[in-house]
Tab-separated table of C-alpha atoms and ligand atoms in Angstrom:
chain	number	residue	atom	x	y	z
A	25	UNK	CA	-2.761	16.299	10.783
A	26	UNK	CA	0.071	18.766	9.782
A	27	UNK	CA	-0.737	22.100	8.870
A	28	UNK	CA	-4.110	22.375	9.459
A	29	UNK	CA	-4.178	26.506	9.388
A	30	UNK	CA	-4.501	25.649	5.921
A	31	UNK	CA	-7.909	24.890	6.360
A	32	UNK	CA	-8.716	28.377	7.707
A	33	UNK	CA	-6.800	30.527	10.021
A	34	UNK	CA	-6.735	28.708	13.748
A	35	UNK	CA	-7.887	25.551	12.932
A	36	UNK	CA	-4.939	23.859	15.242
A	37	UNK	CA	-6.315	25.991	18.290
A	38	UNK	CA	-10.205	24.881	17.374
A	39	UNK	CA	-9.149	21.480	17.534
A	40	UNK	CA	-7.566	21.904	20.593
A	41	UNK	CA	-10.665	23.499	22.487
A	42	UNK	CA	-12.542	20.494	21.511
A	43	UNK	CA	-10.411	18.023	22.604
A	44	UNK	CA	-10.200	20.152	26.042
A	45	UNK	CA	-14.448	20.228	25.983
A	46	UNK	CA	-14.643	16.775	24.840
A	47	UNK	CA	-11.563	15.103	27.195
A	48	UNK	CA	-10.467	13.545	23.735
A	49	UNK	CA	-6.636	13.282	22.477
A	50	UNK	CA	-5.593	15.888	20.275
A	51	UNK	CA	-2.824	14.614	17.472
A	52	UNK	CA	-0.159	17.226	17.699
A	53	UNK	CA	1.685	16.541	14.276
A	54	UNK	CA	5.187	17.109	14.034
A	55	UNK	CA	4.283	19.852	11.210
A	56	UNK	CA	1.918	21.345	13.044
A	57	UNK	CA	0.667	24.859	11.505
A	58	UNK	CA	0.655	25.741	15.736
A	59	UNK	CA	3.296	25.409	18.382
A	60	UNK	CA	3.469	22.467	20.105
A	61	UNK	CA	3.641	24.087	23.679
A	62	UNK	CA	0.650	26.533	22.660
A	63	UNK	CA	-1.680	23.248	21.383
A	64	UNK	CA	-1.161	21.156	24.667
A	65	UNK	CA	-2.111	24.150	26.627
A	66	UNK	CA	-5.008	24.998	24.804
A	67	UNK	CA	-5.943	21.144	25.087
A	68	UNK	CA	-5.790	21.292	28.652
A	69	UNK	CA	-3.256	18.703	28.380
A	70	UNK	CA	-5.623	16.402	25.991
A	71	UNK	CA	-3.260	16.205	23.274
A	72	UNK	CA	-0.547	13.186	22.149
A	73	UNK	CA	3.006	14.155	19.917
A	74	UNK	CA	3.125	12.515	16.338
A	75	UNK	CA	6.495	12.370	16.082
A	76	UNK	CA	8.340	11.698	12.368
A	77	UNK	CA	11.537	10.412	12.166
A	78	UNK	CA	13.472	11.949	8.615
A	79	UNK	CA	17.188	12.307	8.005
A	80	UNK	CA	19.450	10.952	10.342
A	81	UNK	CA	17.478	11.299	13.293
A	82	UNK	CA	19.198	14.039	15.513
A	83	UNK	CA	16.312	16.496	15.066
A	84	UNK	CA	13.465	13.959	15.798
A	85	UNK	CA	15.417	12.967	19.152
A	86	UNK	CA	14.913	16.606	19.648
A	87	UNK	CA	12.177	17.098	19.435
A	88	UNK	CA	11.264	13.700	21.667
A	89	UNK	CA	12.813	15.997	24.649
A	90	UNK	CA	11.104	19.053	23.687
A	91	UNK	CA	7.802	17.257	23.931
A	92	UNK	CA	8.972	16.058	27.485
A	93	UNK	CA	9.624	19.147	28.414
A	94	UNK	CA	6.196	20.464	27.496
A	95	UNK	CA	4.278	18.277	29.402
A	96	UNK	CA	3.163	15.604	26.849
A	97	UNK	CA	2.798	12.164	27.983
A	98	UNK	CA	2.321	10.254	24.735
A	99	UNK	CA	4.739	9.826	21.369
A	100	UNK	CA	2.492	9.073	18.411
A	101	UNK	CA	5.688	7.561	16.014
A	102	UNK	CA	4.312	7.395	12.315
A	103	UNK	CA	5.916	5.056	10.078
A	104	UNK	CA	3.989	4.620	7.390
A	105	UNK	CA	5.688	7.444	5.519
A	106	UNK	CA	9.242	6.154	4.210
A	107	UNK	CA	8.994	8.612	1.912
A	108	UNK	CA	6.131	11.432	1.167
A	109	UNK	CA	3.654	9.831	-1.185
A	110	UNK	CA	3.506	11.283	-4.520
A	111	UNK	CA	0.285	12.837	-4.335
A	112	UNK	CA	-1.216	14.103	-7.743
A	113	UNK	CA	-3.413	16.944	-6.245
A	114	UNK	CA	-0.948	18.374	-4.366
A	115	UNK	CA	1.594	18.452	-7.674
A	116	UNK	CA	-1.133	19.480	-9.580
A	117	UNK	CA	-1.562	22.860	-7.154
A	118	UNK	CA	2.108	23.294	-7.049
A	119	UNK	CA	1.559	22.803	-3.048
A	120	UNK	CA	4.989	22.502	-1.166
A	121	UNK	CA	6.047	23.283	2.457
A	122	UNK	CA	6.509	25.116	3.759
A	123	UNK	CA	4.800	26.885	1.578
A	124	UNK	CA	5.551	28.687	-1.453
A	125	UNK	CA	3.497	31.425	-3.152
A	126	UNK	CA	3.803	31.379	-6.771
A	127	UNK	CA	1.232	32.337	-10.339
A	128	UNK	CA	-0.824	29.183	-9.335
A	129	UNK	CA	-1.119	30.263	-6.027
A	130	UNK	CA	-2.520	33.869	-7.142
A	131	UNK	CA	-5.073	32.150	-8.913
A	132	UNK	CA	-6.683	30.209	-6.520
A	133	UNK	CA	-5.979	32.688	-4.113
A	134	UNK	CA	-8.580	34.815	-6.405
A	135	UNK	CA	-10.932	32.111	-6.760
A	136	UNK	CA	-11.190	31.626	-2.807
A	137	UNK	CA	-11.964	35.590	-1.295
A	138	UNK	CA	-12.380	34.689	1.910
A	139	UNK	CA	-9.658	31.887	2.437
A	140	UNK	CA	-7.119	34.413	1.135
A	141	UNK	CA	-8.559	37.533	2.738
A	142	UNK	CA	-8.457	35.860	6.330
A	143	UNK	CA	-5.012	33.894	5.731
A	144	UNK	CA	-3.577	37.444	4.995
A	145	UNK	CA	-4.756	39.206	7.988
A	146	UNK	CA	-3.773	36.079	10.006
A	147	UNK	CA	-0.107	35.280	8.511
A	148	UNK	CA	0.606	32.646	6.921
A	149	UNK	CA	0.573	28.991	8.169
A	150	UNK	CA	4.122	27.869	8.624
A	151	UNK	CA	5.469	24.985	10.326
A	152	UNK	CA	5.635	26.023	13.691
A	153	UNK	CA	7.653	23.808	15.588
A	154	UNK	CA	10.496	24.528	13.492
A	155	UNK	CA	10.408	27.977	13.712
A	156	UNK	CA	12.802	28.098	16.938
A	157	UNK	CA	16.422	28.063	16.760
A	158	UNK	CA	18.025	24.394	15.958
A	159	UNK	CA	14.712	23.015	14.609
A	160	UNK	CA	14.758	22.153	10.877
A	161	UNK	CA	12.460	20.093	9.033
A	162	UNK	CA	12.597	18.983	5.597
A	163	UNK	CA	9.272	17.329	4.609
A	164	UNK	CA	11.147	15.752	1.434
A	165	UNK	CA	14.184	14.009	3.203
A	166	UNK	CA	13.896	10.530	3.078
A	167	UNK	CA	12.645	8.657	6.133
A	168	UNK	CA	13.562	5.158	5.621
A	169	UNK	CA	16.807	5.049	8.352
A	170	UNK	CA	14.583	4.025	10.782
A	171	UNK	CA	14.731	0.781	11.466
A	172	UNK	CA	14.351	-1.564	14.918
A	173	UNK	CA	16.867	0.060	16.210
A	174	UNK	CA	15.636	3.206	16.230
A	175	UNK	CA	12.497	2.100	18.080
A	176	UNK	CA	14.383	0.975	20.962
A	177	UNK	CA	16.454	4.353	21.235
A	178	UNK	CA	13.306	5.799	21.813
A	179	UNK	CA	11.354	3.512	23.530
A	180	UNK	CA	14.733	3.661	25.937
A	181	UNK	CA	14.742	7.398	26.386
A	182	UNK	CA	10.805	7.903	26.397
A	183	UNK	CA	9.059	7.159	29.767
A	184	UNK	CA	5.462	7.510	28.632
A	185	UNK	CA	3.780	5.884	26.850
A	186	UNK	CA	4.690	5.139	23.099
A	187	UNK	CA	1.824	4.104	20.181
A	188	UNK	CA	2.792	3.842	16.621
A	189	UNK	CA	0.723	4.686	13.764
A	190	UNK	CA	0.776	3.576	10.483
A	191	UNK	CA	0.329	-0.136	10.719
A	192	UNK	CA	-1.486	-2.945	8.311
A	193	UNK	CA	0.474	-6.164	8.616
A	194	UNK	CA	-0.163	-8.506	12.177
A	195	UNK	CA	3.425	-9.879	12.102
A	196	UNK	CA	3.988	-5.811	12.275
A	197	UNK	CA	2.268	-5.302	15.063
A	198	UNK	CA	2.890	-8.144	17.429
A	199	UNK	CA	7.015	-7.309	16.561
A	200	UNK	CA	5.895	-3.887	18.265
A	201	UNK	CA	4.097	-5.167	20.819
A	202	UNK	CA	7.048	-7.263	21.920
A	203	UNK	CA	9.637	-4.206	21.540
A	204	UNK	CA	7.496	-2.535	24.243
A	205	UNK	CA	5.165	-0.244	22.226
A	206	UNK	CA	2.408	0.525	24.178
A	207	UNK	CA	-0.424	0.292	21.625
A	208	UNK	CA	-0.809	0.285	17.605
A	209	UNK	CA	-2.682	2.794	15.796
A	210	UNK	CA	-3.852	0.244	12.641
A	211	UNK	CA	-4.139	3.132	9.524
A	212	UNK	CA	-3.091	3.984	5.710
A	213	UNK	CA	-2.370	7.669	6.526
A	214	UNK	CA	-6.268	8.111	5.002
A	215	UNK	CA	-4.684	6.261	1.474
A	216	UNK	CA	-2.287	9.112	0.913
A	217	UNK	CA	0.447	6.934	0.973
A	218	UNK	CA	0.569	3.735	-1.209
A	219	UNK	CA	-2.432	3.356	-3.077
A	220	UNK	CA	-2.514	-0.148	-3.252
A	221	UNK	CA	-2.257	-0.724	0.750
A	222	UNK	CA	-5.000	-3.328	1.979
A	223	UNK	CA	-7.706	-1.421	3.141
A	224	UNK	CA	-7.072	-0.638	7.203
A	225	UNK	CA	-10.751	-1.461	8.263
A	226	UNK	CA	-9.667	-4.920	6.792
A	227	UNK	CA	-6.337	-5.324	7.831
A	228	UNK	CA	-7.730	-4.540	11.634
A	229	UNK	CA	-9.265	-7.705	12.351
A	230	UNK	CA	-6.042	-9.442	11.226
A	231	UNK	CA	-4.204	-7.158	13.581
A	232	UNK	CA	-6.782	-7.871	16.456
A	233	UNK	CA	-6.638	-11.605	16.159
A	234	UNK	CA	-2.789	-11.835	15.973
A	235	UNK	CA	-1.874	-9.346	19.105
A	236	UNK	CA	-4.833	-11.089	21.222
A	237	UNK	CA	-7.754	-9.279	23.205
A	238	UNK	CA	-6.043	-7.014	25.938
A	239	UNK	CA	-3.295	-5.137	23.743
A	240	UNK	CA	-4.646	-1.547	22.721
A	241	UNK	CA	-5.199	-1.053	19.546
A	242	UNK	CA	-6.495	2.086	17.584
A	243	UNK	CA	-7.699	2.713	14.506
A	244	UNK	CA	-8.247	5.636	11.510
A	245	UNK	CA	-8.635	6.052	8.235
A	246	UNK	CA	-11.921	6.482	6.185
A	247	UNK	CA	-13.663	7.043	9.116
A	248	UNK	CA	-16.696	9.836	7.936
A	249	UNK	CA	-19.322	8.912	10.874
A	250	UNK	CA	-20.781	7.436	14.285
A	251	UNK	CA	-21.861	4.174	12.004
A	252	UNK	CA	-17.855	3.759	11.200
A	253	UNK	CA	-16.446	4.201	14.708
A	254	UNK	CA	-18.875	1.850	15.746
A	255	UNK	CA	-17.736	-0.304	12.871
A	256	UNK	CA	-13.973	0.408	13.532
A	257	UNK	CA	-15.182	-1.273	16.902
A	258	UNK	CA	-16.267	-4.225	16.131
A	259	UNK	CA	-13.518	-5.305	13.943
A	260	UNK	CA	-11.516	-5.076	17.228
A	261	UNK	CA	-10.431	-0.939	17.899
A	262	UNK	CA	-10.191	0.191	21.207
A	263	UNK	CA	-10.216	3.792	20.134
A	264	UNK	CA	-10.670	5.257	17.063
A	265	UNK	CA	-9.339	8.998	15.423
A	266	UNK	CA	-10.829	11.261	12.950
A	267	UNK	CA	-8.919	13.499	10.256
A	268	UNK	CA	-10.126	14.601	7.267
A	269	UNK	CA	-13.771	15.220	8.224
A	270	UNK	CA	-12.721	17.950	10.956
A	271	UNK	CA	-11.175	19.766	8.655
A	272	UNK	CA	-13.542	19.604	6.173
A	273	UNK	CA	-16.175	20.681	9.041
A	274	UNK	CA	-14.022	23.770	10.046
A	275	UNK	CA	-13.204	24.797	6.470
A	276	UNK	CA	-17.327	24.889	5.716
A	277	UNK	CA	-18.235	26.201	9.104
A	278	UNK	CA	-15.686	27.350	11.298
A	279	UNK	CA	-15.451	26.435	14.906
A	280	UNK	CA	-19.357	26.008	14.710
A	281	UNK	CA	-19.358	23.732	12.176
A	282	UNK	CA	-16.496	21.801	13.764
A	283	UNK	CA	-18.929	21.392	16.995
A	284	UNK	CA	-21.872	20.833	14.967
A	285	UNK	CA	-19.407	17.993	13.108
A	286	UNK	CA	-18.705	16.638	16.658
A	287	UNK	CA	-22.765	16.516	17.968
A	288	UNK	CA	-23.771	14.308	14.979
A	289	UNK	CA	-20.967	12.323	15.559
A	290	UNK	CA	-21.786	11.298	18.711
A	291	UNK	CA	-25.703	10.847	17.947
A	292	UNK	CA	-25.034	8.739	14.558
A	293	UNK	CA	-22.660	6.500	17.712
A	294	UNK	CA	-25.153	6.396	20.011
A	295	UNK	CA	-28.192	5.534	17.164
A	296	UNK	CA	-25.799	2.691	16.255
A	297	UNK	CA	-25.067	1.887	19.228
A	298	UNK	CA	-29.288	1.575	19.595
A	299	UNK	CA	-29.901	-0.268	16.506
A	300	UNK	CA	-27.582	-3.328	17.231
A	301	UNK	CA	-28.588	-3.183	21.066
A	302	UNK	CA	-25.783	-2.000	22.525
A	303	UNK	CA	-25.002	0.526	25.226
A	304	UNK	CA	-21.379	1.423	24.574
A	305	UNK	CA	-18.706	1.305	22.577
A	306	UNK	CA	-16.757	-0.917	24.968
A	307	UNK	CA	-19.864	-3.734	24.083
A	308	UNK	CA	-17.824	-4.125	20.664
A	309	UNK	CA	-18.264	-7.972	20.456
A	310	UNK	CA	-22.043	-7.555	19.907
A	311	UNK	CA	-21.349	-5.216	16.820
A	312	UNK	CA	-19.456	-7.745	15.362
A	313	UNK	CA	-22.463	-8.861	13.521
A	314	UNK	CA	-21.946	-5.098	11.418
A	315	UNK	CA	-20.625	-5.395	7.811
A	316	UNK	CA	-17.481	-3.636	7.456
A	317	UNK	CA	-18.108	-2.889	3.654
B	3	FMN	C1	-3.830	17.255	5.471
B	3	FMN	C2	-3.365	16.027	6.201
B	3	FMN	C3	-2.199	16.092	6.944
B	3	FMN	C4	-1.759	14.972	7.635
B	3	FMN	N1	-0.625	15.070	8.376
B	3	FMN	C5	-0.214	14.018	9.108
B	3	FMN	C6	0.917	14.133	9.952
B	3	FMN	O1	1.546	15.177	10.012
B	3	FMN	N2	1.270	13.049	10.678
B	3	FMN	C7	0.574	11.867	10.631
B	3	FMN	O2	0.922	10.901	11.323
B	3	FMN	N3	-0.505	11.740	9.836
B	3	FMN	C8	-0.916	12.789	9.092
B	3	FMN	N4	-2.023	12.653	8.277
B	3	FMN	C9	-2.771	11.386	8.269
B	3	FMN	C10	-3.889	11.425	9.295
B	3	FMN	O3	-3.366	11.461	10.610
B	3	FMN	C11	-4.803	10.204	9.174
B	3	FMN	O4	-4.036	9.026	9.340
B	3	FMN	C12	-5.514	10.157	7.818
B	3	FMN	O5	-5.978	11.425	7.430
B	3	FMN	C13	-6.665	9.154	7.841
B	3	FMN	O6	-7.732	9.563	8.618
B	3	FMN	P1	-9.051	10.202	7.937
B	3	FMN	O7	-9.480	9.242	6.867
B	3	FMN	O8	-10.040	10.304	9.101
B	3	FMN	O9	-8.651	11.528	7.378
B	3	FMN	C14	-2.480	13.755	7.569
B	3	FMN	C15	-3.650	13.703	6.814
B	3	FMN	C16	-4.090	14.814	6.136
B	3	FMN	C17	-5.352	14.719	5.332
């Protein structure tokens, strides 16, 4: 997730620590609130690039090489944002990035003490991978010159390996399979996107039946506990990624609540996991039995 200093000051870095504790992949967005050198150190090197292609590409190439050169082995590519999805809230709060301070601002600035007092002693979140020299991001360019070709370019010029994100349709996601993608990351960017997409926990199945048994597939959206990643399982995930709900743990609770998020996480898995008489997550074909409504 971009920008997740929004949440409170050093949320990036809190995520990072518990991917490095936990040996789980960090997402690394391209608008990262944190540097992406600083977040795969912090990870320990547990952390993947979400790259976004916008304009006509020379700054995401870029930054594929600046990722190389700070030690990440995986390129997240998302694709499921063709253009930023016009999200009522965020027009509502008059949010922009990166971001702007105006009389709305002030006023929930007032309304939220200790969001505002800590944000001002800890600067301001910016986009921090474009605050070198010859990095520029526009979050409102249009993103739809990517096409196949694109792909290969960077399937050609990246050596590890290569997952993209954002996809619902099977015909999708064998097409990627057979341009050399290492894996698919099924998801609807949490619904933030097109508001009439199928729902991903749906669409996996589909996905899982049409790129056959071995290919690696992941999975998020909508995911709030253990019961769902088990869930996301069964319908044929290989992995599965949270958002929303870590930030929502770090905003209540700080890095505490963010670990406390994580413990009953993996105890609503493993009670699951108990229930349908399983031992691990990799048994997935004996949760299939689990509704996915
Ligand atoms: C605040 C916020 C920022 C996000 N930023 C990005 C991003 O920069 N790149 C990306 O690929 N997805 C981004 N996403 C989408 C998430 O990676 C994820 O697909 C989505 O939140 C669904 O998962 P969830 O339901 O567990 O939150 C963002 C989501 C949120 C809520």
């Amino acid at each position: 997730m971009g920008m997740c200093n929004l949440s409170a000051p050093g949320a990036d870095l809190m995520l990072a620590r518990l991917a490095a504790r936990e040996q789980v992949p960090l997402g690394v967005s391209t608008v990262a609130s944190t540097a992406m050198e600083s977040l795969i150190e912090e990870a320990e090197g547990h952390a993947w690039f979400q790259l976004y292609f916008s304009g006509d590409g020379v700054g995401t190439f870029k930054l594929v090489e600046r990722a190389k050169a700070a030690g990440y082995k995986t390129i997240v590519l998302t694709v499921d944002v063709a253009e930023v999805g016009r999200r009522p809230r965020e027009l509502r709060h008059g949010f922009t990035m990166p971001f702007r301070i105006g009389p709305k601002q002030f006023l929930d600035f007032a309304a939220h003490p200790v969001w505002s007092l800590s944000t001002l002693f800890k600067g301001r979140p910016e986009m921090a991978n474009f605050q070198r020299d010859g990095y520029e991001f526009d979050r409102t360019e249009s993103r739809t010159r990517a096409d196949w070709d694109t792909l290969r370019r960077l399937r050609d010029m990246w050596p590890g390996n290569l997952v993209v994100k954002g996809v619902l349709d099977p015909d999708d996601a064998v097409a990627l399979r057979d341009a050399g993608v290492d894996a698919v990351q099924v998801s609807s960017h949490g619904a933030r996107q097109l508001e009439s997409a199928p729902a991903p926990i749906h669409a996996l199945s589909a996905v899982r039946a049409a790129v056959g048994p071995d290919y690696p597939l992941f999975f998020d959206s909508g995911l709030l506990g253990g019961e769902d990643v088990v869930k996301a399982y069964a319908q044929g995930a290989n992995f599965a990624f949270l958002g929303r709900n870590l930030q929502f743990a770090i905003t209540a609770g700080g890095e505490e609540g963010l670990s406390q998020l994580w413990s009953v996480l993996r105890d609503e898995t493993s009670i699951t996991l108990a229930q349908i008489g399983a031992t691990s997550l990799a048994q997935g074909p004996l949760a299939a039995s689990l509704s996915s409504d």
